[in-house]
GROMACS .gro file of C-alpha atoms in nm:
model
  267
    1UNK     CA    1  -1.546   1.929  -3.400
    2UNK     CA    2  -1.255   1.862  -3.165
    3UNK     CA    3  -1.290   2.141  -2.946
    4UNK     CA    4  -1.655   2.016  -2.922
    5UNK     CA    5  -1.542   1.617  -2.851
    6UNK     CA    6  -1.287   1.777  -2.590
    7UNK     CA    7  -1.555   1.947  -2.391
    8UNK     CA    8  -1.760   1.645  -2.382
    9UNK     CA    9  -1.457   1.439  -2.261
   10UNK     CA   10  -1.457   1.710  -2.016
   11UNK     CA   11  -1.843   1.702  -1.881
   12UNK     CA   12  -1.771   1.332  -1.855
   13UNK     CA   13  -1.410   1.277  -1.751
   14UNK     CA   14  -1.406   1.572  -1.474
   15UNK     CA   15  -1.595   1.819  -1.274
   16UNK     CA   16  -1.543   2.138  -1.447
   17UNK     CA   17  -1.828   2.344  -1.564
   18UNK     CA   18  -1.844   2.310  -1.881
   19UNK     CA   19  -2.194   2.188  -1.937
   20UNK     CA   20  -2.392   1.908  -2.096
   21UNK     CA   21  -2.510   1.868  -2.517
   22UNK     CA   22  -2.593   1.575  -2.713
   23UNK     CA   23  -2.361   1.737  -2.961
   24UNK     CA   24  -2.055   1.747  -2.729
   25UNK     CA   25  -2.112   1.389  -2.617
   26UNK     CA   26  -2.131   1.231  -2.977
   27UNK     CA   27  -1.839   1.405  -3.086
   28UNK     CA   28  -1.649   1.293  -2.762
   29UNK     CA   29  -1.722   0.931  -2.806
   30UNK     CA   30  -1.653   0.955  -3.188
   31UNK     CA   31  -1.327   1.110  -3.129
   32UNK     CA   32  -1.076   0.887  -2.921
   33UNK     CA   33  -0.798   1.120  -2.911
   34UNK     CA   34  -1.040   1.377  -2.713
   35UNK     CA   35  -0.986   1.152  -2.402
   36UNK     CA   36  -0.565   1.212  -2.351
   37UNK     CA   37  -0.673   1.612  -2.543
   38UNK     CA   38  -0.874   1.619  -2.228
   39UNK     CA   39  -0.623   1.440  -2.002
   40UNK     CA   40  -0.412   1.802  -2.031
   41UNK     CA   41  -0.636   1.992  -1.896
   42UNK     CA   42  -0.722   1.788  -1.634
   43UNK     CA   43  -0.358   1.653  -1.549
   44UNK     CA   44  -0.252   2.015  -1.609
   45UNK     CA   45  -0.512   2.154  -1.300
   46UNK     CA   46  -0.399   1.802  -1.125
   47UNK     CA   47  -0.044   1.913  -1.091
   48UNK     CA   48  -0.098   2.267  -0.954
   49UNK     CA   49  -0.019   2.097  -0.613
   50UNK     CA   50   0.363   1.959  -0.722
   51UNK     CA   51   0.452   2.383  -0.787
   52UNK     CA   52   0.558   2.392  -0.437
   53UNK     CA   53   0.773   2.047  -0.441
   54UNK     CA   54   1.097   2.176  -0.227
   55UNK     CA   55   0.875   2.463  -0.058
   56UNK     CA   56   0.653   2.211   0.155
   57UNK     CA   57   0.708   1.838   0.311
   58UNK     CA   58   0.658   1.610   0.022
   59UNK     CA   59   0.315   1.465   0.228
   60UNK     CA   60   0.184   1.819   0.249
   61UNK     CA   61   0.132   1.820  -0.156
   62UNK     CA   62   0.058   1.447  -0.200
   63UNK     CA   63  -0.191   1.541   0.013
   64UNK     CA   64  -0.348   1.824  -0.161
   65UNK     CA   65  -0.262   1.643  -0.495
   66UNK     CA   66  -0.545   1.364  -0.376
   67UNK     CA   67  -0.747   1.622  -0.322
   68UNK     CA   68  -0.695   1.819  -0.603
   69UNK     CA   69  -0.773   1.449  -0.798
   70UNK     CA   70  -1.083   1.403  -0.626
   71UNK     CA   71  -1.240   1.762  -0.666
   72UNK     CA   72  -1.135   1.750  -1.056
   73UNK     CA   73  -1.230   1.388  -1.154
   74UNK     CA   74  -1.486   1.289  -0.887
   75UNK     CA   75  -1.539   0.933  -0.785
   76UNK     CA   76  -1.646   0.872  -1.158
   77UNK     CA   77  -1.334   0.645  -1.238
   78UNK     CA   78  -1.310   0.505  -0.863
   79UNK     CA   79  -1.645   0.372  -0.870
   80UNK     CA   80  -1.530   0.187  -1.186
   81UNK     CA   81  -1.240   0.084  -1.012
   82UNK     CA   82  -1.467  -0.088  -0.719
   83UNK     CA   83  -1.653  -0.277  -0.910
   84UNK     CA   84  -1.410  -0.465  -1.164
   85UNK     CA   85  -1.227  -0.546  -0.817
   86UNK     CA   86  -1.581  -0.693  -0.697
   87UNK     CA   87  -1.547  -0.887  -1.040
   88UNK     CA   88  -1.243  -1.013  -1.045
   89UNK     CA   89  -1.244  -1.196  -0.695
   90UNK     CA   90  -1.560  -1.356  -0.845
   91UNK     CA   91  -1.547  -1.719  -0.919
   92UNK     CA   92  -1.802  -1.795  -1.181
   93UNK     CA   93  -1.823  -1.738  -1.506
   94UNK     CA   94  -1.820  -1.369  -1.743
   95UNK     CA   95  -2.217  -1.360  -1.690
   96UNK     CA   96  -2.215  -1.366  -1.313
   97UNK     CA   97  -1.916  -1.153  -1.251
   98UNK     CA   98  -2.098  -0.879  -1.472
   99UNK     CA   99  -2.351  -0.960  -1.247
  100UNK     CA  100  -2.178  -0.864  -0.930
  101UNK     CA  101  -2.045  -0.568  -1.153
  102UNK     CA  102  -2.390  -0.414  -1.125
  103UNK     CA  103  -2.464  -0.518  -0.787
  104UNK     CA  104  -2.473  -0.151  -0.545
  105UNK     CA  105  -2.327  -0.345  -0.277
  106UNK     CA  106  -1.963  -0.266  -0.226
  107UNK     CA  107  -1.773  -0.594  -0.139
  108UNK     CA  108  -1.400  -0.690   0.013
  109UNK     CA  109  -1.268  -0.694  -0.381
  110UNK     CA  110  -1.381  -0.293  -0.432
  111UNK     CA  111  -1.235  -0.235  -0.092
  112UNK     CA  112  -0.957  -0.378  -0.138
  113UNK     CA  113  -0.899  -0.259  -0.527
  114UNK     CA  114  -0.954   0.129  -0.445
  115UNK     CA  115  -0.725   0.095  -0.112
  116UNK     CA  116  -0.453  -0.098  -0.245
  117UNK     CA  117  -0.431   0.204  -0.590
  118UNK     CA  118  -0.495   0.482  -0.325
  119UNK     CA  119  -0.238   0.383  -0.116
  120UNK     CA  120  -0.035   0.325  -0.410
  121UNK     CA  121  -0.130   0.692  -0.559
  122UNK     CA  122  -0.047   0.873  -0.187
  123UNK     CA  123   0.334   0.696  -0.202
  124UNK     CA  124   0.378   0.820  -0.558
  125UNK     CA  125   0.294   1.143  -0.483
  126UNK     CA  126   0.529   1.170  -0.206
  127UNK     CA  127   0.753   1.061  -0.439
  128UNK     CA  128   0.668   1.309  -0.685
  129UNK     CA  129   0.674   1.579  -0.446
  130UNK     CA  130   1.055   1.499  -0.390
  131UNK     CA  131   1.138   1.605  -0.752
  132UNK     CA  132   1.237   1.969  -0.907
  133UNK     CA  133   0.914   2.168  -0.949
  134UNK     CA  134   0.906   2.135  -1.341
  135UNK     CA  135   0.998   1.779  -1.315
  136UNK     CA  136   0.718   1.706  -1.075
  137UNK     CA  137   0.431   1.921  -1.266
  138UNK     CA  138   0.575   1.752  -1.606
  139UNK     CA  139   0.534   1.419  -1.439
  140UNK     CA  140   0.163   1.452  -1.301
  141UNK     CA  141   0.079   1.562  -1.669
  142UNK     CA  142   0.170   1.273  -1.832
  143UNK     CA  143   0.065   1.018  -1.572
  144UNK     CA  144  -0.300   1.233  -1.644
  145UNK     CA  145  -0.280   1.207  -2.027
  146UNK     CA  146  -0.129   0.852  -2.002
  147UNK     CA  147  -0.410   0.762  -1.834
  148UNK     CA  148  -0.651   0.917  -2.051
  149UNK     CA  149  -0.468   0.761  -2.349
  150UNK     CA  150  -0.565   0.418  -2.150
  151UNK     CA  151  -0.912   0.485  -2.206
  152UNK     CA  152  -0.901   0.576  -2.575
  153UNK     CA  153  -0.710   0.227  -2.640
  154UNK     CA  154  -0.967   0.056  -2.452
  155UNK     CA  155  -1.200   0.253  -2.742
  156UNK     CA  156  -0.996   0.202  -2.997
  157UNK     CA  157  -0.916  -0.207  -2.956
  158UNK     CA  158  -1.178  -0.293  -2.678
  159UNK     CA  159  -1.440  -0.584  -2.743
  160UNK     CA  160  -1.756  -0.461  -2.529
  161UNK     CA  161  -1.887  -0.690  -2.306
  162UNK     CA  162  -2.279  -0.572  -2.327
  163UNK     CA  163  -2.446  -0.250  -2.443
  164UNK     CA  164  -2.333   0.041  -2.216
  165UNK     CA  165  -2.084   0.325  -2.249
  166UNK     CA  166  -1.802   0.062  -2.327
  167UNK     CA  167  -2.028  -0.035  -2.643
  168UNK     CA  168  -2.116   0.300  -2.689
  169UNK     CA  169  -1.779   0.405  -2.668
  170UNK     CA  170  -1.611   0.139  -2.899
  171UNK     CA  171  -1.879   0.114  -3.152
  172UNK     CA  172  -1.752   0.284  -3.481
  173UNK     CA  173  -1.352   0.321  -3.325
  174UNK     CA  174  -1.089   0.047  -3.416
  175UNK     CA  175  -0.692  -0.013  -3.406
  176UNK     CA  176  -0.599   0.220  -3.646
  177UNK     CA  177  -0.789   0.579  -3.487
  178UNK     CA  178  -0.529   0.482  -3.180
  179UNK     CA  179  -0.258   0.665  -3.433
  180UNK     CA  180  -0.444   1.040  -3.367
  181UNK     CA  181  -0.496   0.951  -2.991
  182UNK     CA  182  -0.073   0.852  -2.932
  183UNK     CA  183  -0.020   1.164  -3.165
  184UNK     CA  184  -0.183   1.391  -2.899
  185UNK     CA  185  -0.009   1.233  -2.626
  186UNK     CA  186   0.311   1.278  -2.769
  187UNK     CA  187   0.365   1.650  -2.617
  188UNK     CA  188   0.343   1.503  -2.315
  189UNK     CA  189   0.556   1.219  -2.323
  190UNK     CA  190   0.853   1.466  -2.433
  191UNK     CA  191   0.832   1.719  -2.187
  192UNK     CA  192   1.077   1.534  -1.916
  193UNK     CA  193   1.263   1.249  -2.120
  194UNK     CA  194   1.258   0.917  -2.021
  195UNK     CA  195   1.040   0.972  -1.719
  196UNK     CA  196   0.725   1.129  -1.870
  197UNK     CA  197   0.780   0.886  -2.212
  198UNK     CA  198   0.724   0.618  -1.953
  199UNK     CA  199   0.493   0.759  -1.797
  200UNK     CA  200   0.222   0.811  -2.101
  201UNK     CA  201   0.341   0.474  -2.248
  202UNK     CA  202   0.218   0.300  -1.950
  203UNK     CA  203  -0.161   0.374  -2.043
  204UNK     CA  204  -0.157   0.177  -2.371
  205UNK     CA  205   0.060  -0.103  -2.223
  206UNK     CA  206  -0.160  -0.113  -1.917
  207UNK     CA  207  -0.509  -0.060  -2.118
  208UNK     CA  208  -0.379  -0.389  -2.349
  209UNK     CA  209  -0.359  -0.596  -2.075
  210UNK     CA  210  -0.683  -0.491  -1.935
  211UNK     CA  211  -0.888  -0.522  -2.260
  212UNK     CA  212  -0.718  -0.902  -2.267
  213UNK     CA  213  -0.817  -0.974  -1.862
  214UNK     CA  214  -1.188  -0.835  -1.948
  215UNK     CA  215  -1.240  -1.057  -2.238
  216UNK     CA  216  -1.101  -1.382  -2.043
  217UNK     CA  217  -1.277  -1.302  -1.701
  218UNK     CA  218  -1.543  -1.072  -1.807
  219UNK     CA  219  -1.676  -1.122  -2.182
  220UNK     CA  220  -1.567  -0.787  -2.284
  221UNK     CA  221  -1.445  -0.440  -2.185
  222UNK     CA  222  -1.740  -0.272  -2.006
  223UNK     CA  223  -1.738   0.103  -1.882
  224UNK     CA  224  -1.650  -0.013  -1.534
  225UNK     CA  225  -1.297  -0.129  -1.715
  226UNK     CA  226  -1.256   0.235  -1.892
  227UNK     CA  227  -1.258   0.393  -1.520
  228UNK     CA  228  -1.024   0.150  -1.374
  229UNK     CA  229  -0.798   0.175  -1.620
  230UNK     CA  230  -0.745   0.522  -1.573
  231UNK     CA  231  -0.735   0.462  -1.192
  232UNK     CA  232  -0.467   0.206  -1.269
  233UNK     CA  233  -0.273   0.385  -1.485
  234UNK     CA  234  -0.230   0.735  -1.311
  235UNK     CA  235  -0.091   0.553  -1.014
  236UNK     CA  236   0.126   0.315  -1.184
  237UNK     CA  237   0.237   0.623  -1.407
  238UNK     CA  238   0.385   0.792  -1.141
  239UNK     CA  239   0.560   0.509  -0.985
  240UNK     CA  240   0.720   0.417  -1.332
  241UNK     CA  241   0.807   0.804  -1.385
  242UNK     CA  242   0.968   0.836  -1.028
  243UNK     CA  243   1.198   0.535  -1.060
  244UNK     CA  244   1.314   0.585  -1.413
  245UNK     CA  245   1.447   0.993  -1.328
  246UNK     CA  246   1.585   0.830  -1.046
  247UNK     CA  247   1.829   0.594  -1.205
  248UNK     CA  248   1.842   0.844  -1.551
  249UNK     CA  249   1.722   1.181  -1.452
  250UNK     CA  250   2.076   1.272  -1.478
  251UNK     CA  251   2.158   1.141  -1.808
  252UNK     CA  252   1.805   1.298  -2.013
  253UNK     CA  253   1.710   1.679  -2.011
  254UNK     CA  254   1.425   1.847  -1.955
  255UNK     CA  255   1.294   2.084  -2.263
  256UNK     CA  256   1.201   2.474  -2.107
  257UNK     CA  257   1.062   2.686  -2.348
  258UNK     CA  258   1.282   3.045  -2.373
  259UNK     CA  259   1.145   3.295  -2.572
  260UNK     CA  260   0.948   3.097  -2.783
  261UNK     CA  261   1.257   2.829  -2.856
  262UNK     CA  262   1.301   2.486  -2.752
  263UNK     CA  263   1.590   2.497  -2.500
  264UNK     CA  264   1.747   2.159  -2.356
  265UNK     CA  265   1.856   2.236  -1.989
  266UNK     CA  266   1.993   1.928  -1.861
  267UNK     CA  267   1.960   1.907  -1.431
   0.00000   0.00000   0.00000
């Protein structure tokens, strides 16, 4: 059943191959914790780029980490991204800004929303880049899963705003199937104390605040919000990550697995 929700996470959250059932998408949007189970594989592809931090100039990987983003996730997320920043520079009230929501035509808010967190995305991964390998790669994880674990808040404590995959999504999930989805994120968040901690708690803290802007401005969390949030999150993960092993990389350690033990190595 999970490895089933995972791989229709997958066909939706990502570009991999791994086909299309009616099966695999019921169990996905049944299962919350299958979005940040699928944030590892696609954070873990994500952050093949960050191997060669200290071999290459720092914009050398950002730049193939974008790219990397973009061939894994498509413009999926992005797209939702666009249109809650049409929304939100909408004055008028929830009906007509889901209006505009649906609209094809791309206004200054979308350009505006998906330059401003691209921008903000390229910096962080020069940032990133800039960090030991393992610290890097452990870093791009968790910003991934965090912000997969954004999305299954959104499912687990959303209010949709009409029928859609938000409503399809959130129908059936409430507060307390959050517990499984922070439990699978937990790996993650402990691979490069505090930075990667931060860096996955940012998608719950960030979804929260999202869900609570959608239902003042927008009547609801729609599946435009689930995309954005992800957007959202994976940049402001990495910011977040980057600043806090700055001022206390040298304090925490980093866990490396040695023969099948958990060994703290501090740097």
């Amino acid at each position: 059943m999970v490895l089933t929700a995972v791989r229709g996470a997958l066909g939706f959250l990502s570009q991999l191959p791994v086909g299309h059932s009616e099966q695999a998408w019921d169990a996905f949007v049944e299962t919350p914790a299958a979005f940040p189970l699928a944030g590892y594989v696609v954070g873990g592809l994500v952050a093949l780029p960050f191997l060669a931090a200290g071999l290459l100039p720092a914009p050398v990987i950002a730049a193939a980490y974008l790219g990397t983003v973009v061939l894994v996730t498509g413009v999926n997320h992005a797209d939702g991204l666009a249109d809650l920043g049409d929304a939100a520079v909408v004055h008028g009230d929830p009906a007509e800004r889901r209006d505009v929501m649906r609209d094809t035509t791309v206004g200054v808010g979308a350009v505006l929303a998906l330059g401003t967190v691209l921008l903000a995305l390229a910096l962080a991964a020069v940032a990133v880049a800039g960090l030991p390998p393992l610290v890097a790669v452990s870093l791009a994880l968790a910003a991934e899963v965090g912000a997969k674990l954004a999305m299954a808040t959104l499912a687990c404590v959303g209010r949709p705003s009409h029928e859609g995959f938000g409503s399809t999504v959130i129908d059936g999930n409430g507060p307390r199937h959050l517990v499984g989805s922070l439990a699978v994120a937990l790996p993650a968040a402990v691979i490069a104390v505090p930075a990667t901690t931060v860096a996955v708690l940012t998608g719950p803290l960030l979804a929260l605040g999202l869900s609570r802007w959608a239902d003042q401005r927008l009547g609801g969390v729609s599946g435009d919000a689930f995309g954005a949030a992800n957007e959202l999150t994976r940049a402001t993960a990495l910011h977040v990550g980057v600043a806090v092993w700055s001022l206390f990389g040298g304090i925490w350690s980093v866990p490396l697995v040695d023969w099948g033990v958990l060994a703290w190595t501090p740097w």
